[in-house]
Amino acid sequence: MSAKTYFEPQSAIPVYDECDVLVVGGGSAGHSAAIAAARAGCKNIILMERYGYFGGDVTGGYVIVVPNLSWYNKSFIRGLQEEWFTRLAKIPGAMRAPSLKDIGCTDPALLHMYGQLTDAVSRATFEGCKPKQLVRSVAFEPNFLKIEMDKMLLEHSDSIRILCHSWGTKPIMEGDVCRGVIFESKEGRKAVLAKVVIDATGDGDIYTRSGAPYQTLSDGATRSNTTALVWRAGGIDWNAFYEWQQQYPEAARAFRTGLMERGGYRISPIASNSNEICWMNNWHANRDCAKIEAQTYTELKTRDTIYAALDYMREAVPAFRNAYLYDIAPQLGTRCSKRLTGEYVMTANDFAFASQFEDVIAWSSTICQINDCGPVEIPYRAILPQKVDNLLAPGRHLSADAVAIDWVNLIPQCVQTGQAAGVAAAVAVADGTTAHTVNIKKVQDILVEQDVPLPRNELFHAKDPSYEELVEEKHCGLYTAMAKKAREEADGETLKKFRQW
Ligand SMILES: Cc1cc2nc3c(=O)[nH]c(=O)nc-3n(C[C@H](O)[C@H](O)[C@H](O)COP(=O)(O)OP(=O)(O)OC[C@H]3O[C@@H](n4cnc5c(N)ncnc54)[C@H](O)[C@@H]3O)c2cc1C
């Protein structure tokens, strides 16, 4: 990079609009925040998105599996996340998943049937895990979700104004209080003023310029520290591939290694909503998805290796003999770049010790196997920046250390924290409080009204006490040998061993 600097002349920036709640970024977190704020009664919301559609990674990045929504026979992640699937279920072929009534089931025929879908059967990989059972994990068609996400917003057009192709670049700060955002567009540079700003850009584009503390990337060993450009292969027979893997595990292992060798990076076929299509997930190691060099490399390197990967798939696996390039995701796969250092930083200890928080906003079954994928509590403070007020940061850039980030920045947690941020912003505006002084009890009660299960909340308890009973009966999932070991040796270094991705 050149060492030269250009000084931009001062210029007056036109205020394009003013609102109560401004959401920057319309991915799973930002989309959920806008909808939840509207349903919590806020009538003056702006949702700003740099592209022309909503969903971010899930629609544009073709990340088309939402895993671990349930634990035993309870669906912990409901609210807006489950609403996606209620809508998609009405569209023929738009999704594949165990139904809510079957979760927790141990019937071998059903386990075999859903075993081919990612994480639809509990892994039971480690000593002491619960027996294999069905888990609510959903594979879906991203283009249908794109349309449904539009519809959800349009249903709230009395409350939400949408700015597409508008790229938020900088917070407008008055001391340590965020008062709006400057953005770039085809109409030039403009500003939106707001009472509360929700940074849902995934890369902390707003909070990193606000003076709030944050961390850059995770370390080299994490899932978060990888980029991707997902593509899809058509003309395959996923059922046949699944049976082939069961029958020839050695050959299946060799195939996955061979695929990695052809690409020069980790690449793996994953089941989709259709038997004829799979998505090709990939992991370019040690890449920061917010760095120009890494973004450019990932785009070009992936496309450059697609033909080689396809040739190898056709040659190595009978079920892929007729595979062809179905399509390439419209946008880069971004796992993590910046992490907020918020008022609370989540760590592996929250999983190993089942931390309880007064300000809990999500009770999230996860991919973490320390507690057998059991529900962990996410506090409001994990999306609340230190130092800066009237700014919230839900989604994949929330406040977690380099280990916990891999477990709390998946789609469900982005939706959950987004939904909570939207409600909190609406409550703060309605009550004339701030993001820091918001009445958290009120936020929790509205979340419960929006179908979000929360522990120790009397409204939720009155609705359904069986969740708390299950968690108590199953000791928060802390019966695994891994949890025992983690609790005995609870220091950062040891817990790093428990990563799985
Ligand atoms: C390849 C890959 C595979 C994954 N696999 C899984 C999986 O199997 N299951 C799972 O649950 N999770 C998975 N994840 C993680 C998950 O997809 C993401 O963490 C999650 O979708 C992020 O949601 P988000 O809303 O926080 O961020 P994003 O989806 O990144 O959304 C951010 C939104 O903000 C917009 N934006 C960004 N910057 C600006 C700006 N400055 N101004 C305006 N708009 C802006 C973007 O265009 C986007 O719409 C995977 C991720 C990747 C990349």
Coordinates of C-alpha atoms and ligand atoms in Angstrom, one line a residue:
M1 CA 0.0 0.0 0.0
S2 CA 1.2 3.5 -0.8
A3 CA 2.4 5.7 2.1
K4 CA 0.9 8.8 0.6
T5 CA -2.1 10.5 2.1
Y6 CA -4.8 12.6 0.5
F7 CA -6.6 15.3 2.6
E8 CA -10.2 15.5 1.6
P9 CA -11.6 19.1 1.6
Q10 CA -14.3 19.8 4.1
S11 CA -17.8 19.6 2.6
A12 CA -21.4 20.0 3.7
I13 CA -23.3 16.7 3.8
P14 CA -27.0 16.8 3.0
V15 CA -29.2 15.1 5.5
Y16 CA -31.2 12.6 3.5
D17 CA -33.6 11.6 6.3
E18 CA -34.2 11.4 10.0
C19 CA -35.6 8.6 12.1
D20 CA -36.0 7.1 15.5
V21 CA -34.1 3.8 14.8
L22 CA -31.5 3.5 12.0
V23 CA -30.4 -0.1 11.1
V24 CA -27.3 -0.2 9.0
G25 CA -26.9 -3.6 7.3
G26 CA -29.8 -5.8 6.3
G27 CA -28.4 -9.3 7.0
S28 CA -30.0 -11.8 9.3
A29 CA -29.2 -9.5 12.3
G30 CA -30.2 -6.2 10.7
H31 CA -33.3 -7.5 9.0
S32 CA -34.5 -9.0 12.3
A33 CA -33.7 -5.7 14.1
A34 CA -35.8 -3.7 11.8
I35 CA -38.8 -6.1 11.9
A36 CA -38.6 -6.5 15.7
A37 CA -38.4 -2.7 16.2
A38 CA -41.5 -2.2 14.1
R39 CA -43.4 -5.0 15.9
A40 CA -42.4 -3.4 19.2
G41 CA -44.3 -0.3 18.2
C42 CA -41.6 1.9 16.6
K43 CA -43.1 3.8 13.6
N44 CA -40.0 5.6 12.3
I45 CA -37.3 3.1 11.3
I46 CA -34.8 3.2 8.4
L47 CA -33.1 0.1 7.2
M48 CA -29.9 0.9 5.1
E49 CA -28.3 -1.8 3.0
R50 CA -25.4 -1.6 0.6
Y51 CA -26.8 -4.2 -1.8
G52 CA -30.2 -4.6 -3.4
Y53 CA -31.6 -7.4 -1.2
F54 CA -31.7 -8.6 2.4
G55 CA -30.2 -11.5 4.2
G56 CA -26.4 -10.9 3.7
D57 CA -24.6 -14.2 4.1
V58 CA -27.8 -16.2 4.2
T59 CA -29.2 -15.1 0.8
G60 CA -26.4 -13.4 -1.0
G61 CA -23.6 -15.6 0.5
Y62 CA -25.6 -18.9 0.0
V63 CA -25.1 -20.0 3.6
I64 CA -28.1 -22.2 3.4
V65 CA -28.2 -24.3 6.5
V66 CA -29.5 -23.0 9.9
P67 CA -28.3 -25.5 12.5
N68 CA -29.1 -26.5 16.1
L69 CA -32.3 -24.7 16.6
S70 CA -33.5 -27.2 19.2
W71 CA -32.2 -29.2 22.2
Y72 CA -33.8 -32.5 23.1
N73 CA -37.5 -32.0 22.3
K74 CA -37.6 -28.2 22.7
S75 CA -37.1 -25.6 20.1
F76 CA -35.1 -22.9 21.8
I77 CA -34.6 -20.6 18.8
R78 CA -38.0 -19.4 17.7
G79 CA -39.2 -15.8 17.2
L80 CA -38.2 -14.4 13.8
Q81 CA -35.9 -17.3 13.1
E82 CA -38.7 -19.8 13.1
E83 CA -40.9 -17.3 11.2
W84 CA -38.5 -17.7 8.2
F85 CA -39.3 -21.4 8.1
T86 CA -43.1 -21.0 8.7
R87 CA -43.1 -18.9 5.5
L88 CA -40.7 -21.1 3.5
A89 CA -42.7 -24.2 4.5
K90 CA -45.6 -22.9 2.4
I91 CA -43.4 -22.8 -0.8
P92 CA -43.1 -26.3 -2.3
G93 CA -39.5 -27.6 -2.1
A94 CA -38.1 -24.4 -0.5
M95 CA -36.8 -26.2 2.6
R96 CA -35.8 -29.5 4.1
A97 CA -35.8 -30.1 7.9
P98 CA -37.1 -32.4 10.6
S99 CA -40.4 -31.0 11.7
L100 CA -40.9 -29.4 15.1
K101 CA -43.0 -32.3 16.3
D102 CA -40.2 -34.8 15.5
I103 CA -37.3 -33.0 17.3
G104 CA -35.7 -35.1 20.1
C105 CA -37.0 -38.3 18.4
T106 CA -34.6 -41.3 18.4
D107 CA -36.4 -43.4 15.8
P108 CA -33.6 -45.1 13.7
A109 CA -35.5 -44.8 10.5
L110 CA -36.0 -41.0 10.9
L111 CA -32.4 -40.6 12.1
H112 CA -31.2 -42.3 8.9
M113 CA -33.5 -40.3 6.8
Y114 CA -32.3 -36.9 8.2
G115 CA -28.7 -38.0 8.7
Q116 CA -27.9 -36.7 5.3
L117 CA -28.7 -33.1 6.4
T118 CA -26.1 -31.1 8.2
D119 CA -26.7 -31.2 12.0
A120 CA -30.2 -32.5 11.7
V121 CA -29.1 -35.4 13.9
S122 CA -27.2 -34.7 17.2
R123 CA -23.6 -35.5 16.7
A124 CA -23.0 -37.5 20.0
T125 CA -19.3 -37.3 19.1
F126 CA -17.9 -36.9 22.6
E127 CA -18.1 -39.0 25.7
G128 CA -21.3 -38.5 27.7
C129 CA -23.3 -36.7 25.0
K130 CA -27.0 -37.4 24.7
P131 CA -28.0 -40.3 22.4
K132 CA -28.4 -39.4 18.8
Q133 CA -31.7 -37.6 18.2
L134 CA -33.4 -35.3 15.7
V135 CA -32.5 -31.7 15.8
R136 CA -34.3 -28.8 14.1
S137 CA -31.7 -27.8 11.5
V138 CA -33.0 -26.3 8.2
A139 CA -31.6 -26.3 4.7
F140 CA -33.4 -23.8 2.4
E141 CA -33.3 -22.2 -1.0
P142 CA -31.8 -18.7 -0.6
N143 CA -33.7 -17.1 -3.5
F144 CA -37.0 -17.9 -1.8
L145 CA -35.8 -16.6 1.5
K146 CA -34.7 -13.4 -0.3
I147 CA -38.3 -12.9 -1.5
E148 CA -39.8 -13.7 1.9
M149 CA -37.4 -11.3 3.7
D150 CA -38.7 -8.6 1.3
K151 CA -42.3 -9.5 2.1
M152 CA -41.6 -9.3 5.9
L153 CA -40.3 -5.8 5.5
L154 CA -43.1 -4.7 3.1
E155 CA -45.7 -5.9 5.6
H156 CA -44.2 -3.1 7.9
S157 CA -44.0 -0.4 5.3
D158 CA -46.0 2.0 7.6
S159 CA -42.9 1.8 10.0
I160 CA -39.8 0.9 8.0
R161 CA -38.3 2.9 5.2
I162 CA -35.8 1.0 3.1
L163 CA -32.6 2.5 1.5
C164 CA -31.0 0.0 -0.8
H165 CA -27.6 0.5 -2.5
S166 CA -26.6 2.8 0.4
W167 CA -23.3 2.1 2.1
G168 CA -22.9 3.3 5.7
T169 CA -19.4 4.7 6.1
K170 CA -19.2 6.7 9.3
P171 CA -21.1 7.4 12.6
I172 CA -22.1 10.9 13.3
M173 CA -20.8 11.4 16.9
E174 CA -21.7 14.1 19.4
G175 CA -19.1 13.4 22.1
D176 CA -19.7 9.7 22.9
V177 CA -23.2 9.6 21.7
C178 CA -24.1 8.3 18.2
R179 CA -26.5 10.6 16.4
G180 CA -26.7 9.1 12.9
V181 CA -24.6 7.7 10.0
I182 CA -23.0 9.1 6.9
F183 CA -23.5 6.9 3.8
E184 CA -22.4 6.8 0.2
S185 CA -24.8 6.2 -2.7
K186 CA -25.3 6.9 -6.4
E187 CA -26.7 10.2 -5.3
G188 CA -23.5 11.0 -3.5
R189 CA -22.5 11.2 0.2
K190 CA -25.5 11.9 2.5
A191 CA -26.5 11.5 6.2
V192 CA -29.3 10.0 8.2
L193 CA -29.9 11.3 11.7
A194 CA -31.3 8.8 14.3
K195 CA -32.1 8.5 18.0
V196 CA -30.6 5.0 18.1
V197 CA -28.3 3.4 15.5
I198 CA -28.0 -0.4 15.1
D199 CA -24.7 -1.4 13.5
A200 CA -25.6 -4.7 11.8
T201 CA -22.9 -4.5 9.1
G202 CA -21.2 -7.7 10.4
D203 CA -17.8 -6.0 10.2
G204 CA -18.4 -3.2 12.8
D205 CA -18.3 -0.6 10.0
I206 CA -20.0 1.9 12.2
Y207 CA -18.8 1.0 15.8
T208 CA -15.1 0.7 14.8
R209 CA -15.2 4.4 13.8
S210 CA -17.1 5.5 16.9
G211 CA -14.4 5.2 19.5
A212 CA -15.9 2.0 21.0
P213 CA -13.3 -0.6 21.8
Y214 CA -13.1 -3.7 19.6
Q215 CA -10.8 -6.5 18.6
T216 CA -9.7 -7.4 15.1
L217 CA -10.3 -11.0 13.9
S218 CA -10.0 -14.2 15.8
D219 CA -6.7 -16.2 15.8
G220 CA -5.6 -18.5 13.0
A221 CA -7.4 -21.7 14.3
T222 CA -10.9 -20.4 14.2
R223 CA -13.7 -21.0 11.8
S224 CA -14.3 -17.2 12.0
N225 CA -10.9 -16.5 10.6
T226 CA -11.7 -17.9 7.1
T227 CA -13.4 -16.4 4.1
A228 CA -15.4 -18.2 1.4
L229 CA -17.1 -17.8 -2.0
V230 CA -19.9 -20.4 -2.0
W231 CA -21.1 -22.0 -5.2
R232 CA -23.6 -24.7 -5.9
A233 CA -23.3 -27.9 -8.0
G234 CA -26.4 -29.3 -9.8
G235 CA -27.1 -32.6 -11.4
I236 CA -26.1 -34.6 -8.4
D237 CA -27.9 -37.3 -6.3
W238 CA -27.3 -36.3 -2.7
N239 CA -29.2 -39.4 -1.3
A240 CA -26.9 -41.6 -3.3
F241 CA -23.8 -39.7 -2.1
Y242 CA -25.0 -40.0 1.5
E243 CA -25.4 -43.8 1.2
W244 CA -22.0 -44.1 -0.6
Q245 CA -20.3 -42.3 2.3
Q246 CA -22.0 -44.7 4.8
Q247 CA -20.9 -47.7 2.7
Y248 CA -17.4 -46.5 1.9
P249 CA -16.1 -44.3 4.7
E250 CA -12.5 -44.6 3.7
A251 CA -13.2 -43.6 0.1
A252 CA -15.4 -40.7 1.4
R253 CA -12.5 -39.5 3.5
A254 CA -10.1 -39.7 0.6
F255 CA -12.6 -37.8 -1.6
R256 CA -12.7 -34.9 0.8
T257 CA -8.9 -34.8 1.1
G258 CA -8.7 -35.0 -2.7
L259 CA -11.1 -32.1 -3.1
M260 CA -9.1 -30.0 -0.8
E261 CA -5.9 -30.8 -2.7
R262 CA -7.5 -29.8 -6.0
G263 CA -8.6 -26.5 -4.6
G264 CA -5.6 -25.7 -2.4
Y265 CA -8.0 -24.9 0.4
R266 CA -10.7 -26.6 2.4
I267 CA -13.8 -27.2 0.3
S268 CA -16.8 -29.4 1.1
P269 CA -20.1 -30.4 -0.5
I270 CA -23.1 -29.8 1.9
A271 CA -26.7 -30.9 1.5
S272 CA -29.2 -28.3 0.4
N273 CA -33.0 -28.2 0.2
S274 CA -32.9 -30.2 -3.0
N275 CA -31.6 -33.7 -3.7
E276 CA -30.2 -32.5 -7.0
I277 CA -28.2 -29.6 -5.7
C278 CA -25.5 -29.2 -3.1
W279 CA -23.7 -26.1 -1.9
M280 CA -19.9 -26.1 -1.9
N281 CA -18.8 -24.5 1.3
N282 CA -15.2 -23.4 1.5
W283 CA -12.7 -22.0 4.0
H284 CA -9.8 -19.9 2.9
A285 CA -7.7 -19.9 6.1
N286 CA -6.2 -16.8 7.7
R287 CA -8.2 -14.3 5.7
D288 CA -9.9 -11.2 7.1
C289 CA -13.2 -10.7 5.3
A290 CA -12.9 -6.9 5.7
K291 CA -9.5 -6.6 4.0
I292 CA -9.4 -5.7 0.3
E293 CA -6.6 -8.1 -0.4
A294 CA -8.3 -11.1 1.3
Q295 CA -11.7 -10.3 -0.4
T296 CA -10.1 -10.1 -3.8
Y297 CA -8.1 -13.2 -3.3
T298 CA -11.1 -15.2 -2.1
E299 CA -13.2 -14.2 -5.1
L300 CA -10.6 -15.0 -7.7
K301 CA -9.0 -18.1 -6.1
T302 CA -12.4 -19.8 -5.6
R303 CA -13.6 -19.1 -9.2
D304 CA -10.3 -20.2 -10.6
T305 CA -10.6 -23.6 -8.9
I306 CA -14.3 -24.4 -9.5
Y307 CA -13.7 -26.4 -12.8
A308 CA -10.9 -28.5 -11.2
A309 CA -13.1 -29.2 -8.2
L310 CA -16.1 -30.2 -10.4
D311 CA -13.9 -32.5 -12.6
Y312 CA -12.6 -34.2 -9.5
M313 CA -16.2 -34.6 -8.1
R314 CA -17.4 -36.2 -11.4
E315 CA -14.4 -38.6 -11.5
A316 CA -14.3 -39.6 -7.8
V317 CA -18.0 -40.1 -6.7
P318 CA -20.6 -42.0 -8.7
A319 CA -23.4 -39.7 -7.3
F320 CA -21.6 -36.7 -8.7
R321 CA -21.0 -38.1 -12.2
N322 CA -23.3 -35.6 -13.9
A323 CA -22.4 -32.6 -11.6
Y324 CA -22.3 -29.2 -13.2
L325 CA -21.8 -25.6 -12.0
Y326 CA -25.3 -24.6 -10.9
D327 CA -24.4 -21.0 -9.8
I328 CA -22.0 -18.9 -7.7
A329 CA -23.1 -16.9 -4.7
P330 CA -23.6 -13.2 -5.6
Q331 CA -21.5 -12.1 -2.6
L332 CA -18.4 -13.0 -0.6
G333 CA -18.9 -15.4 2.4
T334 CA -17.9 -13.3 5.4
R335 CA -17.5 -15.1 8.7
C336 CA -15.8 -12.5 10.9
S337 CA -13.5 -9.5 10.8
K338 CA -14.0 -7.3 13.8
R339 CA -15.4 -8.2 17.2
L340 CA -16.9 -5.7 19.6
T341 CA -15.3 -5.5 23.0
G342 CA -18.7 -4.8 24.6
E343 CA -19.9 -4.2 28.1
Y344 CA -19.7 -8.1 28.4
V345 CA -17.4 -10.3 26.4
M346 CA -18.6 -13.9 25.9
T347 CA -16.1 -16.6 26.5
A348 CA -16.0 -20.4 26.5
N349 CA -16.6 -20.2 30.3
D350 CA -20.2 -19.2 29.6
F351 CA -20.6 -22.6 27.9
A352 CA -18.7 -24.6 30.5
F353 CA -20.3 -23.0 33.5
A354 CA -23.8 -22.2 32.1
S355 CA -23.6 -18.5 33.0
Q356 CA -26.8 -16.8 34.0
F357 CA -27.4 -13.1 33.1
E358 CA -30.0 -10.7 34.4
D359 CA -30.0 -9.0 31.0
V360 CA -30.4 -12.3 29.0
I361 CA -31.8 -11.6 25.5
A362 CA -31.3 -15.0 23.9
W363 CA -31.3 -18.5 25.2
S364 CA -29.5 -20.2 22.4
S365 CA -28.9 -23.9 21.6
T366 CA -25.6 -23.8 19.6
I367 CA -23.0 -25.9 17.8
C368 CA -20.8 -25.9 20.9
Q369 CA -20.2 -29.4 22.1
I370 CA -18.8 -28.6 25.6
N371 CA -22.4 -28.5 26.9
D372 CA -23.7 -30.9 24.3
C373 CA -25.1 -28.1 22.2
G374 CA -27.3 -27.1 25.1
P375 CA -28.8 -23.6 25.4
V376 CA -26.4 -20.8 26.5
E377 CA -27.5 -17.3 27.6
I378 CA -26.5 -14.3 25.6
P379 CA -26.6 -11.0 27.6
Y380 CA -27.7 -7.7 26.2
R381 CA -24.3 -6.3 27.2
A382 CA -22.7 -8.5 24.4
I383 CA -24.2 -6.2 21.8
L384 CA -23.8 -3.0 23.8
P385 CA -20.5 -1.1 23.1
Q386 CA -18.4 0.3 25.9
K387 CA -18.0 4.0 26.0
V388 CA -20.4 4.9 23.2
D389 CA -24.1 5.3 23.7
N390 CA -27.1 4.9 21.4
L391 CA -25.3 2.3 19.3
L392 CA -26.0 -1.4 19.3
A393 CA -24.0 -4.2 17.6
P394 CA -25.9 -7.4 17.0
G395 CA -24.9 -10.1 14.6
R396 CA -21.6 -11.8 13.7
H397 CA -19.4 -8.9 15.1
L398 CA -20.9 -9.1 18.6
S399 CA -18.8 -9.2 21.7
A400 CA -17.1 -12.6 22.2
D401 CA -13.5 -13.7 22.6
A402 CA -11.5 -15.6 19.9
V403 CA -13.0 -19.0 21.1
A404 CA -16.6 -18.2 21.8
I405 CA -17.1 -16.2 18.6
D406 CA -17.2 -19.5 16.6
W407 CA -20.2 -20.6 18.6
V408 CA -22.2 -17.4 18.8
N409 CA -22.0 -15.9 15.4
L410 CA -24.0 -18.4 13.4
I411 CA -27.3 -17.5 11.7
P412 CA -29.6 -18.2 14.8
Q413 CA -27.6 -16.1 17.1
C414 CA -27.4 -13.3 14.5
V415 CA -31.2 -13.4 14.2
Q416 CA -31.7 -13.6 18.0
T417 CA -29.4 -10.7 18.8
G418 CA -30.8 -8.7 15.9
Q419 CA -34.3 -9.2 17.2
A420 CA -33.3 -8.1 20.7
A421 CA -31.4 -5.0 19.4
G422 CA -34.5 -3.9 17.5
V423 CA -36.8 -4.3 20.5
A424 CA -34.3 -2.6 22.8
A425 CA -34.0 0.4 20.4
A426 CA -37.8 0.7 20.1
V427 CA -38.1 0.6 23.9
A428 CA -35.3 3.2 24.4
V429 CA -37.0 5.6 21.9
A430 CA -40.5 5.1 23.4
D431 CA -39.3 5.7 27.0
G432 CA -36.9 8.5 26.2
T433 CA -34.0 6.4 27.6
T434 CA -30.7 5.4 25.9
A435 CA -29.2 2.1 24.7
H436 CA -27.3 2.0 28.0
T437 CA -30.2 2.9 30.3
V438 CA -33.0 1.0 28.5
N439 CA -35.5 -0.9 30.7
I440 CA -34.2 -4.4 30.1
K441 CA -37.1 -6.1 31.8
K442 CA -39.5 -4.4 29.3
V443 CA -37.2 -5.6 26.4
Q444 CA -37.3 -9.1 27.7
D445 CA -41.1 -9.1 28.1
I446 CA -41.6 -7.8 24.5
L447 CA -39.2 -10.5 23.2
V448 CA -41.3 -13.2 25.0
E449 CA -44.4 -11.6 23.3
Q450 CA -42.5 -12.0 20.0
D451 CA -42.2 -15.8 20.7
V452 CA -38.6 -15.7 22.1
P453 CA -38.1 -18.2 24.9
L454 CA -36.2 -16.6 27.8
P455 CA -35.1 -18.2 31.2
R456 CA -36.4 -16.8 34.5
N457 CA -39.0 -14.7 32.8
E458 CA -42.4 -15.0 34.5
L459 CA -44.3 -14.4 31.2
F460 CA -42.4 -17.1 29.5
H461 CA -42.6 -19.4 32.5
A462 CA -46.4 -19.0 32.7
K463 CA -46.6 -19.8 28.9
D464 CA -44.4 -22.9 29.1
P465 CA -42.5 -24.0 32.2
S466 CA -41.2 -27.1 30.5
Y467 CA -38.1 -25.3 29.0
E468 CA -36.7 -24.5 32.4
E469 CA -37.6 -28.0 33.7
L470 CA -35.7 -29.6 30.8
V471 CA -32.6 -27.5 31.3
E472 CA -32.6 -28.2 35.0
E473 CA -33.2 -31.9 34.5
K474 CA -30.4 -32.1 32.0
H475 CA -28.0 -30.0 34.0
C476 CA -27.6 -27.4 31.2
G477 CA -25.9 -30.1 29.1
L478 CA -22.9 -30.0 31.5
Y479 CA -22.8 -33.8 31.8
T480 CA -20.3 -34.4 29.0
A481 CA -16.7 -35.4 29.8
M482 CA -15.7 -32.4 27.9
A483 CA -17.6 -30.0 30.2
K484 CA -16.1 -31.7 33.2
K485 CA -12.6 -31.3 31.9
A486 CA -13.2 -27.8 30.8
R487 CA -14.5 -26.9 34.2
E488 CA -11.5 -28.5 35.9
E489 CA -9.0 -26.7 33.7
A490 CA -10.9 -23.5 32.9
D491 CA -8.3 -21.4 31.3
G492 CA -8.3 -19.9 27.8
E493 CA -5.6 -22.2 26.5
T494 CA -7.2 -25.5 27.6
L495 CA -10.6 -24.4 26.3
K496 CA -9.2 -23.7 22.9
K497 CA -8.8 -27.5 22.5
F498 CA -12.5 -27.8 22.5
R499 CA -13.0 -26.0 19.2
Q500 CA -14.8 -28.0 16.6
W501 CA -15.7 -26.8 13.1
Ligands
LIG1 C1 -19.4 -19.6 3.9 C2 -20.1 -19.5 5.2 C3 -20.6 -20.6 5.8 C4 -21.3 -20.5 7.0 N1 -22.0 -21.6 7.5 C5 -22.9 -21.4 8.4 C6 -23.9 -22.4 8.6 O1 -23.9 -23.5 8.1 N2 -24.9 -22.2 9.5 C7 -24.9 -21.0 10.2 O2 -25.8 -20.8 11.0 N3 -24.0 -20.0 10.0 C8 -23.1 -20.2 9.1 N4 -22.2 -19.2 8.8 C9 -22.3 -17.9 9.6 C10 -23.5 -17.0 9.3 O3 -23.9 -17.2 7.9 C11 -23.2 -15.6 9.5 O4 -22.5 -15.4 10.7 C12 -24.5 -14.8 9.6 O5 -25.3 -15.0 8.5 C13 -24.2 -13.3 9.7 O6 -25.3 -12.5 9.8 P1 -25.1 -10.9 10.0 O7 -26.5 -10.3 9.7 O8 -24.5 -10.7 11.3 O9 -24.1 -10.4 8.9 P2 -24.2 -10.5 7.3 O10 -25.0 -11.6 6.8 O11 -22.8 -10.3 6.8 O12 -25.1 -9.2 7.0 C14 -24.5 -7.9 7.0 C15 -25.4 -7.1 6.0 O13 -25.0 -5.7 6.1 C16 -24.7 -5.2 4.8 N5 -23.6 -4.3 5.0 C17 -22.3 -4.5 5.3 N6 -21.7 -3.4 5.4 C18 -22.5 -2.4 5.2 C19 -22.4 -1.0 5.2 N7 -21.2 -0.4 5.5 N8 -23.5 -0.2 4.9 C20 -24.7 -0.8 4.5 N9 -24.8 -2.2 4.5 C21 -23.8 -2.9 4.9 C22 -24.3 -6.5 4.0 O14 -24.5 -6.3 2.6 C23 -25.3 -7.5 4.6 O15 -26.5 -7.5 4.0 C24 -21.4 -19.3 7.7 C25 -20.8 -18.1 7.1 C26 -20.1 -18.3 5.9 C27 -19.5 -17.0 5.3

